mmCIF file of N, CA and C in Angstrom:
data_model
loop_
_atom_site.group_PDB
_atom_site.id
_atom_site.type_symbol
_atom_site.label_atom_id
_atom_site.label_comp_id
_atom_site.label_asym_id
_atom_site.label_seq_id
_atom_site.Cartn_x
_atom_site.Cartn_y
_atom_site.Cartn_z
ATOM 1 N N ALA A 1 -0.138 4.217 13.901
ATOM 2 C CA ALA A 1 -0.413 3.167 14.868
ATOM 3 C C ALA A 1 0.913 2.639 15.402
ATOM 4 N N LEU A 2 1.028 2.577 16.714
ATOM 5 C CA LEU A 2 2.214 2.038 17.373
ATOM 6 C C LEU A 2 1.996 0.576 17.703
ATOM 7 N N VAL A 3 2.941 -0.278 17.301
ATOM 8 C CA VAL A 3 2.961 -1.672 17.732
ATOM 9 C C VAL A 3 4.167 -1.854 18.636
ATOM 10 N N THR A 4 4.077 -2.796 19.577
ATOM 11 C CA THR A 4 5.134 -2.963 20.581
ATOM 12 C C THR A 4 5.550 -4.425 20.696
ATOM 13 N N PRO A 5 6.270 -4.947 19.705
ATOM 14 C CA PRO A 5 6.673 -6.351 19.756
ATOM 15 C C PRO A 5 7.716 -6.602 20.840
ATOM 16 N N VAL A 6 7.828 -7.854 21.225
ATOM 17 C CA VAL A 6 8.847 -8.262 22.195
ATOM 18 C C VAL A 6 10.197 -8.293 21.485
ATOM 19 N N ALA A 7 11.213 -7.708 22.105
ATOM 20 C CA ALA A 7 12.553 -7.666 21.528
ATOM 21 C C ALA A 7 13.223 -9.034 21.617
ATOM 22 N N VAL A 8 13.965 -9.389 20.595
ATOM 23 C CA VAL A 8 14.703 -10.651 20.624
ATOM 24 C C VAL A 8 15.976 -10.536 21.453
ATOM 25 N N TYR A 9 16.333 -9.307 21.855
ATOM 26 C CA TYR A 9 17.570 -9.077 22.590
ATOM 27 C C TYR A 9 17.403 -9.098 24.102
ATOM 28 N N ARG A 10 16.188 -9.305 24.568
ATOM 29 C CA ARG A 10 15.981 -9.352 26.013
ATOM 30 C C ARG A 10 14.651 -10.035 26.305
ATOM 31 N N GLN A 11 14.476 -10.452 27.557
ATOM 32 C CA GLN A 11 13.226 -11.035 28.023
ATOM 33 C C GLN A 11 12.484 -9.952 28.778
ATOM 34 N N HIS A 12 11.458 -9.379 28.161
ATOM 35 C CA HIS A 12 10.762 -8.207 28.687
ATOM 36 C C HIS A 12 11.804 -7.125 28.968
ATOM 37 N N SER A 13 11.981 -6.683 30.201
ATOM 38 C CA SER A 13 12.975 -5.642 30.462
ATOM 39 C C SER A 13 14.315 -6.203 30.939
ATOM 40 N N MET A 14 14.400 -7.529 31.118
ATOM 41 C CA MET A 14 15.660 -8.142 31.535
ATOM 42 C C MET A 14 16.714 -7.926 30.440
ATOM 43 N N ASN A 15 17.880 -7.530 30.805
ATOM 44 C CA ASN A 15 19.012 -7.230 29.927
ATOM 45 C C ASN A 15 18.930 -5.852 29.288
ATOM 46 N N TRP A 16 17.962 -5.018 29.703
ATOM 47 C CA TRP A 16 17.907 -3.660 29.176
ATOM 48 C C TRP A 16 19.213 -2.923 29.450
ATOM 49 N N GLN A 17 19.811 -3.142 30.608
ATOM 50 C CA GLN A 17 21.028 -2.432 31.000
ATOM 51 C C GLN A 17 22.316 -3.118 30.512
ATOM 52 N N ASN A 18 22.210 -4.207 29.798
ATOM 53 C CA ASN A 18 23.389 -4.940 29.335
ATOM 54 C C ASN A 18 24.049 -4.196 28.169
ATOM 55 N N PRO A 19 25.258 -3.651 28.370
ATOM 56 C CA PRO A 19 25.904 -2.874 27.304
ATOM 57 C C PRO A 19 26.289 -3.724 26.089
ATOM 58 N N MET A 20 26.398 -5.042 26.256
ATOM 59 C CA MET A 20 26.731 -5.925 25.127
ATOM 60 C C MET A 20 25.570 -6.028 24.134
ATOM 61 N N LEU A 21 24.381 -5.636 24.572
ATOM 62 C CA LEU A 21 23.214 -5.731 23.703
ATOM 63 C C LEU A 21 22.763 -4.347 23.226
ATOM 64 N N ARG A 22 23.702 -3.460 23.030
ATOM 65 C CA ARG A 22 23.440 -2.101 22.550
ATOM 66 C C ARG A 22 24.346 -1.783 21.374
ATOM 67 N N GLY A 23 24.223 -0.599 20.861
ATOM 68 C CA GLY A 23 25.118 -0.119 19.805
ATOM 69 C C GLY A 23 24.953 -0.889 18.515
ATOM 70 N N GLU A 24 26.026 -1.491 18.030
ATOM 71 C CA GLU A 24 25.987 -2.210 16.762
ATOM 72 C C GLU A 24 25.086 -3.430 16.812
ATOM 73 N N CYS A 25 24.927 -4.013 17.983
ATOM 74 C CA CYS A 25 24.091 -5.200 18.132
ATOM 75 C C CYS A 25 22.614 -4.842 18.017
ATOM 76 N N TYR A 26 22.200 -3.762 18.659
ATOM 77 C CA TYR A 26 20.787 -3.402 18.686
ATOM 78 C C TYR A 26 20.630 -1.918 18.926
ATOM 79 N N ARG A 27 19.929 -1.249 18.044
ATOM 80 C CA ARG A 27 19.641 0.187 18.174
ATOM 81 C C ARG A 27 18.202 0.344 18.646
ATOM 82 N N HIS A 28 18.003 0.619 19.918
ATOM 83 C CA HIS A 28 16.646 0.816 20.405
ATOM 84 C C HIS A 28 16.151 2.185 19.978
ATOM 85 N N GLY A 29 14.951 2.219 19.500
ATOM 86 C CA GLY A 29 14.320 3.463 19.087
ATOM 87 C C GLY A 29 12.981 3.139 18.468
ATOM 88 N N ILE A 30 12.457 4.068 17.720
ATOM 89 C CA ILE A 30 11.180 3.857 17.056
ATOM 90 C C ILE A 30 11.434 3.576 15.577
ATOM 91 N N TRP A 31 10.895 2.479 15.096
ATOM 92 C CA TRP A 31 11.022 2.122 13.687
ATOM 93 C C TRP A 31 9.977 2.916 12.906
ATOM 94 N N MET A 32 10.402 3.447 11.758
ATOM 95 C CA MET A 32 9.492 4.240 10.933
ATOM 96 C C MET A 32 9.797 3.983 9.463
ATOM 97 N N ASN A 33 8.756 3.920 8.660
ATOM 98 C CA ASN A 33 8.900 3.724 7.224
ATOM 99 C C ASN A 33 9.482 4.992 6.584
ATOM 100 N N PRO A 34 10.330 4.834 5.559
ATOM 101 C CA PRO A 34 10.930 6.002 4.896
ATOM 102 C C PRO A 34 9.912 6.990 4.316
ATOM 103 N N ILE A 35 8.761 6.507 3.881
ATOM 104 C CA ILE A 35 7.723 7.397 3.343
ATOM 105 C C ILE A 35 7.230 8.344 4.433
ATOM 106 N N ASP A 36 6.926 7.792 5.599
ATOM 107 C CA ASP A 36 6.455 8.617 6.717
ATOM 108 C C ASP A 36 7.542 9.565 7.199
ATOM 109 N N ALA A 37 8.783 9.082 7.228
ATOM 110 C CA ALA A 37 9.894 9.918 7.680
ATOM 111 C C ALA A 37 10.105 11.094 6.731
ATOM 112 N N ALA A 38 10.049 10.845 5.442
ATOM 113 C CA ALA A 38 10.249 11.913 4.453
ATOM 114 C C ALA A 38 9.168 12.982 4.582
ATOM 115 N N ARG A 39 7.932 12.566 4.816
ATOM 116 C CA ARG A 39 6.829 13.527 4.985
ATOM 117 C C ARG A 39 7.049 14.447 6.181
ATOM 118 N N ARG A 40 7.787 13.962 7.162
ATOM 119 C CA ARG A 40 8.018 14.735 8.384
ATOM 120 C C ARG A 40 9.408 15.380 8.428
ATOM 121 N N GLY A 41 10.206 15.167 7.399
ATOM 122 C CA GLY A 41 11.555 15.724 7.368
ATOM 123 C C GLY A 41 12.483 15.080 8.377
ATOM 124 N N ILE A 42 12.236 13.796 8.670
ATOM 125 C CA ILE A 42 13.013 13.067 9.677
ATOM 126 C C ILE A 42 14.044 12.181 8.987
ATOM 127 N N GLU A 43 15.263 12.171 9.522
ATOM 128 C CA GLU A 43 16.331 11.326 8.991
ATOM 129 C C GLU A 43 16.734 10.277 10.008
ATOM 130 N N ASP A 44 17.266 9.164 9.514
ATOM 131 C CA ASP A 44 17.661 8.043 10.363
ATOM 132 C C ASP A 44 18.615 8.491 11.464
ATOM 133 N N GLY A 45 18.336 8.042 12.689
ATOM 134 C CA GLY A 45 19.199 8.328 13.822
ATOM 135 C C GLY A 45 18.862 9.604 14.579
ATOM 136 N N GLU A 46 18.009 10.452 14.012
ATOM 137 C CA GLU A 46 17.628 11.678 14.710
ATOM 138 C C GLU A 46 16.768 11.356 15.929
ATOM 139 N N ILE A 47 16.762 12.264 16.886
ATOM 140 C CA ILE A 47 15.870 12.134 18.034
ATOM 141 C C ILE A 47 14.519 12.720 17.624
ATOM 142 N N VAL A 48 13.469 11.963 17.845
ATOM 143 C CA VAL A 48 12.121 12.407 17.485
ATOM 144 C C VAL A 48 11.250 12.493 18.726
ATOM 145 N N ARG A 49 10.180 13.235 18.598
ATOM 146 C CA ARG A 49 9.173 13.344 19.651
ATOM 147 C C ARG A 49 8.048 12.383 19.304
ATOM 148 N N VAL A 50 7.817 11.414 20.179
ATOM 149 C CA VAL A 50 6.714 10.461 20.034
ATOM 150 C C VAL A 50 5.726 10.797 21.137
ATOM 151 N N TYR A 51 4.448 10.959 20.775
ATOM 152 C CA TYR A 51 3.495 11.368 21.808
ATOM 153 C C TYR A 51 2.074 10.961 21.442
ATOM 154 N N ASN A 52 1.259 10.899 22.473
ATOM 155 C CA ASN A 52 -0.189 10.810 22.336
ATOM 156 C C ASN A 52 -0.783 11.521 23.540
ATOM 157 N N ASP A 53 -2.064 11.323 23.803
ATOM 158 C CA ASP A 53 -2.684 12.049 24.916
ATOM 159 C C ASP A 53 -2.288 11.493 26.279
ATOM 160 N N ILE A 54 -1.530 10.390 26.302
ATOM 161 C CA ILE A 54 -1.137 9.742 27.551
ATOM 162 C C ILE A 54 0.320 10.010 27.918
ATOM 163 N N ALA A 55 1.217 9.975 26.930
ATOM 164 C CA ALA A 55 2.653 10.016 27.231
ATOM 165 C C ALA A 55 3.439 10.702 26.123
ATOM 166 N N GLU A 56 4.722 10.919 26.419
ATOM 167 C CA GLU A 56 5.644 11.504 25.455
ATOM 168 C C GLU A 56 7.033 10.938 25.683
ATOM 169 N N ALA A 57 7.761 10.712 24.578
ATOM 170 C CA ALA A 57 9.148 10.253 24.657
ATOM 171 C C ALA A 57 9.961 10.952 23.580
ATOM 172 N N HIS A 58 11.231 11.148 23.861
ATOM 173 C CA HIS A 58 12.181 11.693 22.895
ATOM 174 C C HIS A 58 13.235 10.610 22.678
ATOM 175 N N ILE A 59 13.161 9.939 21.539
ATOM 176 C CA ILE A 59 14.013 8.766 21.286
ATOM 177 C C ILE A 59 14.522 8.773 19.845
ATOM 178 N N PRO A 60 15.571 7.992 19.566
ATOM 179 C CA PRO A 60 16.092 7.914 18.196
ATOM 180 C C PRO A 60 15.110 7.201 17.270
ATOM 181 N N VAL A 61 15.186 7.551 16.004
ATOM 182 C CA VAL A 61 14.350 6.906 14.991
ATOM 183 C C VAL A 61 15.222 6.011 14.120
ATOM 184 N N TYR A 62 14.676 4.871 13.764
ATOM 185 C CA TYR A 62 15.327 3.923 12.863
ATOM 186 C C TYR A 62 14.455 3.855 11.614
ATOM 187 N N ILE A 63 14.949 4.406 10.513
ATOM 188 C CA ILE A 63 14.195 4.439 9.264
ATOM 189 C C ILE A 63 14.455 3.132 8.513
ATOM 190 N N THR A 64 13.382 2.401 8.205
ATOM 191 C CA THR A 64 13.524 1.103 7.563
ATOM 192 C C THR A 64 12.285 0.754 6.744
ATOM 193 N N HIS A 65 12.518 0.015 5.664
ATOM 194 C CA HIS A 65 11.409 -0.502 4.855
ATOM 195 C C HIS A 65 10.761 -1.713 5.522
ATOM 196 N N ARG A 66 11.296 -2.153 6.640
ATOM 197 C CA ARG A 66 10.763 -3.338 7.333
ATOM 198 C C ARG A 66 9.553 -3.024 8.201
ATOM 199 N N ILE A 67 9.030 -1.826 8.088
ATOM 200 C CA ILE A 67 7.803 -1.447 8.797
ATOM 201 C C ILE A 67 6.886 -0.795 7.763
ATOM 202 N N ALA A 68 5.611 -1.100 7.847
ATOM 203 C CA ALA A 68 4.640 -0.579 6.887
ATOM 204 C C ALA A 68 4.425 0.922 7.075
ATOM 205 N N PRO A 69 4.066 1.617 5.996
ATOM 206 C CA PRO A 69 3.712 3.028 6.152
ATOM 207 C C PRO A 69 2.550 3.188 7.130
ATOM 208 N N ARG A 70 2.570 4.299 7.864
ATOM 209 C CA ARG A 70 1.541 4.670 8.845
ATOM 210 C C ARG A 70 1.550 3.786 10.091
ATOM 211 N N VAL A 71 2.585 2.963 10.239
ATOM 212 C CA VAL A 71 2.775 2.136 11.426
ATOM 213 C C VAL A 71 4.174 2.420 11.945
ATOM 214 N N VAL A 72 4.322 2.514 13.255
ATOM 215 C CA VAL A 72 5.633 2.642 13.887
ATOM 216 C C VAL A 72 5.757 1.549 14.935
ATOM 217 N N SER A 73 6.973 1.256 15.323
ATOM 218 C CA SER A 73 7.200 0.172 16.273
ATOM 219 C C SER A 73 8.267 0.563 17.281
ATOM 220 N N ILE A 74 7.977 0.291 18.555
ATOM 221 C CA ILE A 74 8.974 0.407 19.620
ATOM 222 C C ILE A 74 8.990 -0.934 20.322
ATOM 223 N N GLN A 75 10.147 -1.594 20.336
ATOM 224 C CA GLN A 75 10.214 -2.907 20.950
ATOM 225 C C GLN A 75 10.045 -2.819 22.463
ATOM 226 N N HIS A 76 9.344 -3.781 22.979
ATOM 227 C CA HIS A 76 8.979 -3.871 24.385
ATOM 228 C C HIS A 76 10.210 -4.070 25.274
ATOM 229 N N GLY A 77 10.218 -3.470 26.446
ATOM 230 C CA GLY A 77 11.223 -3.784 27.452
ATOM 231 C C GLY A 77 12.116 -2.659 27.910
ATOM 232 N N ALA A 78 12.052 -1.500 27.260
ATOM 233 C CA ALA A 78 12.898 -0.383 27.702
ATOM 234 C C ALA A 78 12.418 0.140 29.054
ATOM 235 N N TRP A 79 13.349 0.539 29.884
ATOM 236 C CA TRP A 79 13.023 1.121 31.178
ATOM 237 C C TRP A 79 12.678 2.593 30.994
ATOM 238 N N TYR A 80 11.661 3.041 31.696
ATOM 239 C CA TYR A 80 11.291 4.465 31.684
ATOM 240 C C TYR A 80 12.434 5.270 32.265
ATOM 241 N N ASN A 81 12.844 6.306 31.561
ATOM 242 C CA ASN A 81 13.922 7.185 32.012
ATOM 243 C C ASN A 81 13.395 8.620 32.019
ATOM 244 N N ALA A 82 13.193 9.159 33.184
ATOM 245 C CA ALA A 82 12.565 10.473 33.355
ATOM 246 C C ALA A 82 13.576 11.602 33.331
ATOM 247 N N GLU A 83 14.491 11.601 32.367
ATOM 248 C CA GLU A 83 15.494 12.670 32.310
ATOM 249 C C GLU A 83 15.013 13.883 31.537
ATOM 250 N N GLY A 84 13.890 13.753 30.832
ATOM 251 C CA GLY A 84 13.368 14.884 30.081
ATOM 252 C C GLY A 84 12.662 15.876 30.990
ATOM 253 N N GLU A 85 12.250 16.982 30.410
ATOM 254 C CA GLU A 85 11.568 18.011 31.198
ATOM 255 C C GLU A 85 10.216 17.507 31.699
ATOM 256 N N CYS A 86 9.752 18.077 32.777
ATOM 257 C CA CYS A 86 8.444 17.731 33.338
ATOM 258 C C CYS A 86 7.370 18.564 32.647
ATOM 259 N N THR A 87 6.268 17.909 32.294
ATOM 260 C CA THR A 87 5.143 18.571 31.641
ATOM 261 C C THR A 87 3.851 18.096 32.295
ATOM 262 N N ASP A 88 2.732 18.688 31.902
ATOM 263 C CA ASP A 88 1.440 18.224 32.422
ATOM 264 C C ASP A 88 1.206 16.762 32.052
ATOM 265 N N ARG A 89 1.566 16.389 30.824
ATOM 266 C CA ARG A 89 1.391 15.009 30.359
ATOM 267 C C ARG A 89 2.369 14.056 31.046
ATOM 268 N N MET A 90 3.573 14.536 31.297
ATOM 269 C CA MET A 90 4.633 13.715 31.889
ATOM 270 C C MET A 90 5.180 14.422 33.137
ATOM 271 N N PRO A 91 4.429 14.377 34.261
ATOM 272 C CA PRO A 91 4.829 15.133 35.453
ATOM 273 C C PRO A 91 6.141 14.662 36.087
ATOM 274 N N PHE A 92 6.575 13.450 35.791
ATOM 275 C CA PHE A 92 7.840 12.953 36.339
ATOM 276 C C PHE A 92 8.988 13.119 35.353
ATOM 277 N N GLY A 93 8.687 13.596 34.160
ATOM 278 C CA GLY A 93 9.707 13.822 33.145
ATOM 279 C C GLY A 93 9.423 13.056 31.870
ATOM 280 N N ILE A 94 9.735 13.679 30.741
ATOM 281 C CA ILE A 94 9.562 13.034 29.440
ATOM 282 C C ILE A 94 10.543 11.875 29.333
ATOM 283 N N ASP A 95 10.062 10.743 28.874
ATOM 284 C CA ASP A 95 10.884 9.533 28.745
ATOM 285 C C ASP A 95 11.939 9.718 27.655
ATOM 286 N N THR A 96 13.168 9.305 27.943
ATOM 287 C CA THR A 96 14.247 9.382 26.954
ATOM 288 C C THR A 96 14.788 8.008 26.579
ATOM 289 N N ASN A 97 14.101 6.940 27.010
ATOM 290 C CA ASN A 97 14.516 5.585 26.634
ATOM 291 C C ASN A 97 13.596 4.936 25.611
ATOM 292 N N GLY A 98 12.319 5.277 25.631
ATOM 293 C CA GLY A 98 11.370 4.634 24.727
ATOM 294 C C GLY A 98 10.655 3.475 25.383
ATOM 295 N N ALA A 99 10.103 3.707 26.555
ATOM 296 C CA ALA A 99 9.315 2.685 27.250
ATOM 297 C C ALA A 99 7.919 2.671 26.634
ATOM 298 N N CYS A 100 7.693 1.737 25.735
ATOM 299 C CA CYS A 100 6.475 1.749 24.918
ATOM 300 C C CYS A 100 5.192 1.586 25.721
ATOM 301 N N ASN A 101 5.246 0.954 26.879
ATOM 302 C CA ASN A 101 4.027 0.764 27.674
ATOM 303 C C ASN A 101 3.433 2.077 28.156
ATOM 304 N N LEU A 102 4.224 3.134 28.187
ATOM 305 C CA LEU A 102 3.699 4.433 28.610
ATOM 306 C C LEU A 102 2.580 4.912 27.689
ATOM 307 N N PHE A 103 2.595 4.494 26.427
ATOM 308 C CA PHE A 103 1.648 4.994 25.434
ATOM 309 C C PHE A 103 0.330 4.232 25.403
ATOM 310 N N THR A 104 0.263 3.102 26.085
ATOM 311 C CA THR A 104 -0.948 2.290 26.026
ATOM 312 C C THR A 104 -1.909 2.657 27.145
ATOM 313 N N ASP A 105 -3.166 2.542 26.856
ATOM 314 C CA ASP A 105 -4.228 2.871 27.799
ATOM 315 C C ASP A 105 -4.396 1.721 28.783
ATOM 316 N N MET A 106 -4.299 2.011 30.059
ATOM 317 C CA MET A 106 -4.382 0.965 31.076
ATOM 318 C C MET A 106 -5.790 0.805 31.650
ATOM 319 N N LYS A 107 -6.790 1.461 31.039
ATOM 320 C CA LYS A 107 -8.160 1.355 31.525
ATOM 321 C C LYS A 107 -8.730 -0.027 31.223
ATOM 322 N N PHE A 108 -9.628 -0.492 32.078
ATOM 323 C CA PHE A 108 -10.282 -1.785 31.882
ATOM 324 C C PHE A 108 -11.120 -1.736 30.614
ATOM 325 N N ASP A 109 -11.011 -2.758 29.820
ATOM 326 C CA ASP A 109 -11.739 -2.849 28.557
ATOM 327 C C ASP A 109 -12.678 -4.049 28.624
ATOM 328 N N GLU A 110 -13.930 -3.803 28.920
ATOM 329 C CA GLU A 110 -14.909 -4.883 29.094
ATOM 330 C C GLU A 110 -15.024 -5.752 27.842
ATOM 331 N N GLU A 111 -14.971 -5.120 26.678
ATOM 332 C CA GLU A 111 -15.130 -5.868 25.428
ATOM 333 C C GLU A 111 -14.040 -6.922 25.242
ATOM 334 N N ASN A 112 -12.825 -6.590 25.609
ATOM 335 C CA ASN A 112 -11.702 -7.514 25.451
ATOM 336 C C ASN A 112 -11.320 -8.207 26.753
ATOM 337 N N LYS A 113 -12.118 -8.045 27.775
ATOM 338 C CA LYS A 113 -11.852 -8.645 29.087
ATOM 339 C C LYS A 113 -10.481 -8.255 29.598
ATOM 340 N N ASN A 114 -10.116 -6.989 29.339
ATOM 341 C CA ASN A 114 -8.854 -6.415 29.794
ATOM 342 C C ASN A 114 -7.631 -7.168 29.268
ATOM 343 N N ALA A 115 -7.723 -7.593 28.010
ATOM 344 C CA ALA A 115 -6.584 -8.242 27.374
ATOM 345 C C ALA A 115 -5.394 -7.287 27.351
ATOM 346 N N LEU A 116 -4.202 -7.841 27.335
ATOM 347 C CA LEU A 116 -2.993 -7.033 27.312
ATOM 348 C C LEU A 116 -3.024 -6.085 26.114
ATOM 349 N N LYS A 117 -2.816 -4.823 26.372
ATOM 350 C CA LYS A 117 -2.842 -3.832 25.308
ATOM 351 C C LYS A 117 -1.421 -3.572 24.833
ATOM 352 N N THR A 118 -1.193 -3.836 23.568
ATOM 353 C CA THR A 118 0.155 -3.708 23.024
ATOM 354 C C THR A 118 0.217 -2.746 21.852
ATOM 355 N N THR A 119 -0.852 -2.002 21.608
ATOM 356 C CA THR A 119 -0.869 -1.033 20.523
ATOM 357 C C THR A 119 -1.448 0.281 21.036
ATOM 358 N N ALA A 120 -1.175 1.336 20.301
ATOM 359 C CA ALA A 120 -1.707 2.657 20.650
ATOM 360 C C ALA A 120 -1.609 3.543 19.417
ATOM 361 N N LEU A 121 -2.328 4.623 19.436
ATOM 362 C CA LEU A 121 -2.187 5.632 18.400
ATOM 363 C C LEU A 121 -1.213 6.686 18.911
ATOM 364 N N VAL A 122 -0.215 7.002 18.103
ATOM 365 C CA VAL A 122 0.776 8.013 18.465
ATOM 366 C C VAL A 122 1.054 8.909 17.266
ATOM 367 N N GLU A 123 1.678 10.014 17.535
ATOM 368 C CA GLU A 123 2.189 10.899 16.494
ATOM 369 C C GLU A 123 3.696 10.979 16.683
ATOM 370 N N VAL A 124 4.415 11.124 15.569
ATOM 371 C CA VAL A 124 5.869 11.239 15.598
ATOM 372 C C VAL A 124 6.238 12.502 14.826
ATOM 373 N N GLU A 125 7.085 13.318 15.412
ATOM 374 C CA GLU A 125 7.534 14.515 14.724
ATOM 375 C C GLU A 125 8.995 14.768 15.039
ATOM 376 N N LYS A 126 9.628 15.517 14.153
ATOM 377 C CA LYS A 126 11.016 15.886 14.358
ATOM 378 C C LYS A 126 11.112 16.738 15.619
ATOM 379 N N LEU A 127 12.058 16.437 16.460
ATOM 380 C CA LEU A 127 12.238 17.188 17.698
ATOM 381 C C LEU A 127 13.066 18.433 17.402
ATOM 382 N N GLU A 128 12.447 19.556 17.631
ATOM 383 C CA GLU A 128 13.153 20.828 17.424
ATOM 384 C C GLU A 128 13.883 21.194 18.693
ATOM 385 N N VAL A 129 15.192 21.333 18.613
ATOM 386 C CA VAL A 129 15.989 21.685 19.790
ATOM 387 C C VAL A 129 16.572 23.069 19.687
#
């Protein structure tokens, strides 16, 4: 399950391009529990493939005990970057920044009165290059 919390380093996507809020200050990527990472042969800092039936991204992984097993997190606010190859799922290019909104279903949900969708089901795997 993907959760998409608001980042403390920016207001939505504002300051995404600010170099002072990168590197040692903040490592944008997908947070993953060490148990899940070990099962997939993934190590901290590697580029992983995150995907579902809607979108795909190739982004760094941050392995931490601060996320529960079977849950991953990408903080809200990254700009979509279409530098990856074009596919049927991603005709404009696979995202290389980690724009988490790409993974959420934008269809109207009568039951929730179209409440903001901030979660999705995704799979994460080691990116074979």
